[in-house]
Amino acid sequence: MAEARVRPRREPVFADRFGIFAECLLTGVWIAVASLGVVTYPAAFAAGARHLRRRAAHRGGGWREFTADFRSALRGGWAVGVAGWGAALLAWVDVQAVRAGLPGGPLVGAVGLFALIGTAVAGLRAAAVWAPGERWRVLLAGAGRRTVRDPAGSFLLVGGALLTCCSALLIAPLAVPVSGAVAAAAVAVEERYRRR
């Protein structure tokens, strides 16, 4: 007598995609909580992106795994956070040079702003591919190359970051869950680049 094959129960496509969207919003809250340490935001995004990669692959994972990933990413991620704040400070100085009317100020301001945006995109791309044991320096170098070689993906991440900023301007609490959507966008951009 032949054994009957049992098919695994599949969720409808809409339910599966809505579940991932809901997971992105929850992950945004986790990222916001983990980013309260001011310099911990790269580690928080890395842990959030890894969590979303697990969920998209239908592997388990929850708060405990996120916390373990966050602790692991924090080992080198805090230095990246400090460097990110340093880059933001330099961009602020550039803006002040423009406002003061210094000769060449607009050019320096534009270069500084584009450098800050590129640095932020590279940081998001590095966080999207982070895994335990990875060195941030190597991840950032690779992410910088991908930022330049894949301008379409980089512009998608800039758009996601702008959406988060606009959400924060309109309804400040909305920026918290939307940051999970930005992490998901970074994961999707990196997956798209990998499959090219």
PDB file of C-alpha atoms in Angstrom:
ATOM      1  CA  MET A   1       0.000   0.000   0.000  1.00  0.00           C
ATOM      2  CA  ALA A   2       1.503   3.314  -1.081  1.00  0.00           C
ATOM      3  CA  GLU A   3       1.902   6.037   1.482  1.00  0.00           C
ATOM      4  CA  ALA A   4      -0.080   9.169   0.857  1.00  0.00           C
ATOM      5  CA  ARG A   5       2.069  12.238   0.466  1.00  0.00           C
ATOM      6  CA  VAL A   6       1.290  14.964   2.905  1.00  0.00           C
ATOM      7  CA  ARG A   7       1.716  18.436   1.490  1.00  0.00           C
ATOM      8  CA  PRO A   8       2.865  21.103   3.873  1.00  0.00           C
ATOM      9  CA  ARG A   9       0.171  23.690   4.463  1.00  0.00           C
ATOM     10  CA  ARG A  10       0.980  26.883   2.629  1.00  0.00           C
ATOM     11  CA  GLU A  11      -0.235  30.275   3.623  1.00  0.00           C
ATOM     12  CA  PRO A  12      -2.013  32.368   1.001  1.00  0.00           C
ATOM     13  CA  VAL A  13       0.325  34.807  -0.727  1.00  0.00           C
ATOM     14  CA  PHE A  14      -1.451  37.814   0.769  1.00  0.00           C
ATOM     15  CA  ALA A  15      -1.185  36.429   4.310  1.00  0.00           C
ATOM     16  CA  ASP A  16       2.488  35.596   3.840  1.00  0.00           C
ATOM     17  CA  ARG A  17       3.357  39.063   2.552  1.00  0.00           C
ATOM     18  CA  PHE A  18       1.288  40.838   5.168  1.00  0.00           C
ATOM     19  CA  GLY A  19       3.042  38.743   7.814  1.00  0.00           C
ATOM     20  CA  ILE A  20       6.426  39.912   6.546  1.00  0.00           C
ATOM     21  CA  PHE A  21       5.213  43.526   6.553  1.00  0.00           C
ATOM     22  CA  ALA A  22       4.002  43.163  10.141  1.00  0.00           C
ATOM     23  CA  GLU A  23       7.343  41.605  11.055  1.00  0.00           C
ATOM     24  CA  CYS A  24       9.111  44.633   9.513  1.00  0.00           C
ATOM     25  CA  LEU A  25       7.103  46.995  11.711  1.00  0.00           C
ATOM     26  CA  LEU A  26       7.853  44.942  14.841  1.00  0.00           C
ATOM     27  CA  THR A  27      11.517  44.800  13.889  1.00  0.00           C
ATOM     28  CA  GLY A  28      11.486  48.591  13.571  1.00  0.00           C
ATOM     29  CA  VAL A  29      10.403  48.836  17.197  1.00  0.00           C
ATOM     30  CA  TRP A  30      13.207  46.460  18.215  1.00  0.00           C
ATOM     31  CA  ILE A  31      15.722  48.503  16.204  1.00  0.00           C
ATOM     32  CA  ALA A  32      14.543  51.716  17.866  1.00  0.00           C
ATOM     33  CA  VAL A  33      14.858  50.213  21.349  1.00  0.00           C
ATOM     34  CA  ALA A  34      18.328  48.825  20.574  1.00  0.00           C
ATOM     35  CA  SER A  35      19.392  52.203  19.137  1.00  0.00           C
ATOM     36  CA  LEU A  36      18.743  54.065  22.369  1.00  0.00           C
ATOM     37  CA  GLY A  37      22.446  53.771  23.166  1.00  0.00           C
ATOM     38  CA  VAL A  38      23.079  56.449  20.479  1.00  0.00           C
ATOM     39  CA  VAL A  39      26.126  54.665  18.973  1.00  0.00           C
ATOM     40  CA  THR A  40      24.381  51.282  18.822  1.00  0.00           C
ATOM     41  CA  TYR A  41      22.307  51.957  15.710  1.00  0.00           C
ATOM     42  CA  PRO A  42      24.559  49.993  13.264  1.00  0.00           C
ATOM     43  CA  ALA A  43      24.381  46.906  15.476  1.00  0.00           C
ATOM     44  CA  ALA A  44      20.615  47.371  15.853  1.00  0.00           C
ATOM     45  CA  PHE A  45      20.105  47.568  12.081  1.00  0.00           C
ATOM     46  CA  ALA A  46      22.385  44.560  11.547  1.00  0.00           C
ATOM     47  CA  ALA A  47      20.440  42.467  14.060  1.00  0.00           C
ATOM     48  CA  GLY A  48      17.149  43.647  12.561  1.00  0.00           C
ATOM     49  CA  ALA A  49      18.250  42.823   9.020  1.00  0.00           C
ATOM     50  CA  ARG A  50      19.422  39.369  10.079  1.00  0.00           C
ATOM     51  CA  HIS A  51      16.095  38.773  11.808  1.00  0.00           C
ATOM     52  CA  LEU A  52      14.211  39.776   8.649  1.00  0.00           C
ATOM     53  CA  ARG A  53      16.399  37.512   6.502  1.00  0.00           C
ATOM     54  CA  ARG A  54      15.511  34.607   8.809  1.00  0.00           C
ATOM     55  CA  ARG A  55      11.800  35.411   8.664  1.00  0.00           C
ATOM     56  CA  ALA A  56      11.814  35.763   4.868  1.00  0.00           C
ATOM     57  CA  ALA A  57      13.459  32.328   4.639  1.00  0.00           C
ATOM     58  CA  HIS A  58      10.737  30.929   6.951  1.00  0.00           C
ATOM     59  CA  ARG A  59      13.199  30.072   9.681  1.00  0.00           C
ATOM     60  CA  GLY A  60      12.424  30.740  13.292  1.00  0.00           C
ATOM     61  CA  GLY A  61      13.632  33.677  15.246  1.00  0.00           C
ATOM     62  CA  GLY A  62      12.354  36.130  17.742  1.00  0.00           C
ATOM     63  CA  TRP A  63      13.414  38.587  20.413  1.00  0.00           C
ATOM     64  CA  ARG A  64      16.059  36.250  21.885  1.00  0.00           C
ATOM     65  CA  GLU A  65      17.788  35.719  18.537  1.00  0.00           C
ATOM     66  CA  PHE A  66      17.598  39.450  17.803  1.00  0.00           C
ATOM     67  CA  THR A  67      19.196  40.220  21.178  1.00  0.00           C
ATOM     68  CA  ALA A  68      21.974  37.663  20.619  1.00  0.00           C
ATOM     69  CA  ASP A  69      22.662  39.101  17.158  1.00  0.00           C
ATOM     70  CA  PHE A  70      22.637  42.636  18.555  1.00  0.00           C
ATOM     71  CA  ARG A  71      25.230  41.746  21.181  1.00  0.00           C
ATOM     72  CA  SER A  72      27.421  40.091  18.570  1.00  0.00           C
ATOM     73  CA  ALA A  73      27.098  43.008  16.125  1.00  0.00           C
ATOM     74  CA  LEU A  74      27.836  45.513  18.887  1.00  0.00           C
ATOM     75  CA  ARG A  75      31.438  44.286  19.260  1.00  0.00           C
ATOM     76  CA  GLY A  76      32.614  46.340  16.297  1.00  0.00           C
ATOM     77  CA  GLY A  77      29.392  48.145  15.539  1.00  0.00           C
ATOM     78  CA  TRP A  78      29.761  50.759  18.272  1.00  0.00           C
ATOM     79  CA  ALA A  79      32.869  52.140  16.504  1.00  0.00           C
ATOM     80  CA  VAL A  80      30.869  52.372  13.276  1.00  0.00           C
ATOM     81  CA  GLY A  81      28.206  54.267  15.224  1.00  0.00           C
ATOM     82  CA  VAL A  82      30.778  56.741  16.525  1.00  0.00           C
ATOM     83  CA  ALA A  83      32.153  57.213  12.995  1.00  0.00           C
ATOM     84  CA  GLY A  84      28.625  57.792  11.690  1.00  0.00           C
ATOM     85  CA  TRP A  85      28.022  60.535  14.230  1.00  0.00           C
ATOM     86  CA  GLY A  86      31.409  62.020  13.258  1.00  0.00           C
ATOM     87  CA  ALA A  87      30.316  62.073   9.610  1.00  0.00           C
ATOM     88  CA  ALA A  88      27.059  63.776  10.607  1.00  0.00           C
ATOM     89  CA  LEU A  89      29.036  66.382  12.554  1.00  0.00           C
ATOM     90  CA  LEU A  90      31.226  67.081   9.503  1.00  0.00           C
ATOM     91  CA  ALA A  91      28.107  67.482   7.356  1.00  0.00           C
ATOM     92  CA  TRP A  92      26.720  69.941   9.908  1.00  0.00           C
ATOM     93  CA  VAL A  93      29.970  71.938   9.724  1.00  0.00           C
ATOM     94  CA  ASP A  94      29.630  71.970   5.920  1.00  0.00           C
ATOM     95  CA  VAL A  95      26.089  73.303   6.199  1.00  0.00           C
ATOM     96  CA  GLN A  96      27.300  76.018   8.558  1.00  0.00           C
ATOM     97  CA  ALA A  97      29.976  76.976   6.017  1.00  0.00           C
ATOM     98  CA  VAL A  98      27.276  77.348   3.380  1.00  0.00           C
ATOM     99  CA  ARG A  99      25.094  79.447   5.683  1.00  0.00           C
ATOM    100  CA  ALA A 100      28.025  81.683   6.648  1.00  0.00           C
ATOM    101  CA  GLY A 101      28.603  82.559   3.006  1.00  0.00           C
ATOM    102  CA  LEU A 102      32.206  81.359   2.867  1.00  0.00           C
ATOM    103  CA  PRO A 103      33.747  81.254  -0.619  1.00  0.00           C
ATOM    104  CA  GLY A 104      33.190  77.800  -2.081  1.00  0.00           C
ATOM    105  CA  GLY A 105      30.714  77.030   0.678  1.00  0.00           C
ATOM    106  CA  PRO A 106      27.918  75.741  -1.588  1.00  0.00           C
ATOM    107  CA  LEU A 107      30.287  73.331  -3.331  1.00  0.00           C
ATOM    108  CA  VAL A 108      31.735  72.087  -0.035  1.00  0.00           C
ATOM    109  CA  GLY A 109      28.203  71.772   1.367  1.00  0.00           C
ATOM    110  CA  ALA A 110      26.983  69.757  -1.606  1.00  0.00           C
ATOM    111  CA  VAL A 111      30.007  67.452  -1.498  1.00  0.00           C
ATOM    112  CA  GLY A 112      29.567  66.968   2.246  1.00  0.00           C
ATOM    113  CA  LEU A 113      25.868  66.194   1.886  1.00  0.00           C
ATOM    114  CA  PHE A 114      26.458  63.646  -0.882  1.00  0.00           C
ATOM    115  CA  ALA A 115      29.256  62.064   1.146  1.00  0.00           C
ATOM    116  CA  LEU A 116      26.956  61.764   4.161  1.00  0.00           C
ATOM    117  CA  ILE A 117      24.209  60.175   2.065  1.00  0.00           C
ATOM    118  CA  GLY A 118      26.684  57.745   0.496  1.00  0.00           C
ATOM    119  CA  THR A 119      28.074  56.842   3.906  1.00  0.00           C
ATOM    120  CA  ALA A 120      24.581  56.200   5.257  1.00  0.00           C
ATOM    121  CA  VAL A 121      23.681  53.997   2.281  1.00  0.00           C
ATOM    122  CA  ALA A 122      26.921  52.031   2.629  1.00  0.00           C
ATOM    123  CA  GLY A 123      26.195  51.579   6.327  1.00  0.00           C
ATOM    124  CA  LEU A 124      22.709  50.247   5.592  1.00  0.00           C
ATOM    125  CA  ARG A 125      24.060  47.891   2.950  1.00  0.00           C
ATOM    126  CA  ALA A 126      26.754  46.619   5.326  1.00  0.00           C
ATOM    127  CA  ALA A 127      24.186  46.039   8.074  1.00  0.00           C
ATOM    128  CA  ALA A 128      21.948  44.156   5.632  1.00  0.00           C
ATOM    129  CA  VAL A 129      24.586  41.476   4.993  1.00  0.00           C
ATOM    130  CA  TRP A 130      26.071  41.295   8.484  1.00  0.00           C
ATOM    131  CA  ALA A 131      26.410  37.857  10.092  1.00  0.00           C
ATOM    132  CA  PRO A 132      28.036  36.852  13.396  1.00  0.00           C
ATOM    133  CA  GLY A 133      31.803  36.838  13.095  1.00  0.00           C
ATOM    134  CA  GLU A 134      31.896  39.343  10.233  1.00  0.00           C
ATOM    135  CA  ARG A 135      34.231  42.300  10.580  1.00  0.00           C
ATOM    136  CA  TRP A 136      32.616  45.687  10.112  1.00  0.00           C
ATOM    137  CA  ARG A 137      35.613  47.095   8.257  1.00  0.00           C
ATOM    138  CA  VAL A 138      35.367  44.396   5.584  1.00  0.00           C
ATOM    139  CA  LEU A 139      31.579  44.745   5.399  1.00  0.00           C
ATOM    140  CA  LEU A 140      31.788  48.524   4.958  1.00  0.00           C
ATOM    141  CA  ALA A 141      34.451  48.271   2.257  1.00  0.00           C
ATOM    142  CA  GLY A 142      32.306  45.848   0.257  1.00  0.00           C
ATOM    143  CA  ALA A 143      29.180  47.907   0.888  1.00  0.00           C
ATOM    144  CA  GLY A 144      30.946  51.051  -0.351  1.00  0.00           C
ATOM    145  CA  ARG A 145      31.789  49.315  -3.619  1.00  0.00           C
ATOM    146  CA  ARG A 146      28.212  48.031  -4.008  1.00  0.00           C
ATOM    147  CA  THR A 147      26.860  51.526  -3.266  1.00  0.00           C
ATOM    148  CA  VAL A 148      28.748  52.880  -6.281  1.00  0.00           C
ATOM    149  CA  ARG A 149      28.256  49.862  -8.578  1.00  0.00           C
ATOM    150  CA  ASP A 150      24.520  49.580  -7.903  1.00  0.00           C
ATOM    151  CA  PRO A 151      23.164  53.132  -8.069  1.00  0.00           C
ATOM    152  CA  ALA A 152      19.550  51.955  -8.523  1.00  0.00           C
ATOM    153  CA  GLY A 153      19.673  50.005  -5.260  1.00  0.00           C
ATOM    154  CA  SER A 154      21.388  52.895  -3.525  1.00  0.00           C
ATOM    155  CA  PHE A 155      18.673  55.313  -4.671  1.00  0.00           C
ATOM    156  CA  LEU A 156      16.035  52.904  -3.344  1.00  0.00           C
ATOM    157  CA  LEU A 157      17.671  53.064   0.073  1.00  0.00           C
ATOM    158  CA  VAL A 158      17.880  56.857  -0.084  1.00  0.00           C
ATOM    159  CA  GLY A 159      14.154  56.888  -0.838  1.00  0.00           C
ATOM    160  CA  GLY A 160      13.472  54.621   2.134  1.00  0.00           C
ATOM    161  CA  ALA A 161      15.479  56.859   4.418  1.00  0.00           C
ATOM    162  CA  LEU A 162      13.632  59.928   3.103  1.00  0.00           C
ATOM    163  CA  LEU A 163      10.330  58.178   3.752  1.00  0.00           C
ATOM    164  CA  THR A 164      11.402  57.555   7.346  1.00  0.00           C
ATOM    165  CA  CYS A 165      12.376  61.215   7.780  1.00  0.00           C
ATOM    166  CA  CYS A 166       9.079  62.417   6.295  1.00  0.00           C
ATOM    167  CA  SER A 167       7.174  60.018   8.550  1.00  0.00           C
ATOM    168  CA  ALA A 168       9.020  61.425  11.543  1.00  0.00           C
ATOM    169  CA  LEU A 169       8.187  64.979  10.483  1.00  0.00           C
ATOM    170  CA  LEU A 170       4.493  64.216  10.031  1.00  0.00           C
ATOM    171  CA  ILE A 171       3.897  61.765  12.863  1.00  0.00           C
ATOM    172  CA  ALA A 172       6.992  61.251  15.004  1.00  0.00           C
ATOM    173  CA  PRO A 173       6.046  57.833  16.482  1.00  0.00           C
ATOM    174  CA  LEU A 174       5.564  56.455  12.950  1.00  0.00           C
ATOM    175  CA  ALA A 175       9.312  56.709  12.318  1.00  0.00           C
ATOM    176  CA  VAL A 176       9.918  53.908  14.826  1.00  0.00           C
ATOM    177  CA  PRO A 177       8.182  51.050  12.971  1.00  0.00           C
ATOM    178  CA  VAL A 178       9.114  52.440   9.552  1.00  0.00           C
ATOM    179  CA  SER A 179      12.811  51.931  10.379  1.00  0.00           C
ATOM    180  CA  GLY A 180      12.107  48.192  10.142  1.00  0.00           C
ATOM    181  CA  ALA A 181      10.851  48.734   6.608  1.00  0.00           C
ATOM    182  CA  VAL A 182      14.137  50.504   5.805  1.00  0.00           C
ATOM    183  CA  ALA A 183      16.043  47.477   7.139  1.00  0.00           C
ATOM    184  CA  ALA A 184      13.858  45.228   4.966  1.00  0.00           C
ATOM    185  CA  ALA A 185      14.564  47.458   1.962  1.00  0.00           C
ATOM    186  CA  ALA A 186      18.305  47.134   2.589  1.00  0.00           C
ATOM    187  CA  VAL A 187      17.967  43.340   2.747  1.00  0.00           C
ATOM    188  CA  ALA A 188      15.959  43.335  -0.493  1.00  0.00           C
ATOM    189  CA  VAL A 189      18.466  45.602  -2.269  1.00  0.00           C
ATOM    190  CA  GLU A 190      21.361  43.373  -1.243  1.00  0.00           C
ATOM    191  CA  GLU A 191      19.491  40.240  -2.343  1.00  0.00           C
ATOM    192  CA  ARG A 192      18.716  41.895  -5.671  1.00  0.00           C
ATOM    193  CA  TYR A 193      22.377  42.789  -6.135  1.00  0.00           C
ATOM    194  CA  ARG A 194      23.497  39.253  -5.226  1.00  0.00           C
ATOM    195  CA  ARG A 195      21.217  37.712  -7.841  1.00  0.00           C
ATOM    196  CA  ARG A 196      22.365  39.981 -10.684  1.00  0.00           C
TER     197      ARG A 196
END
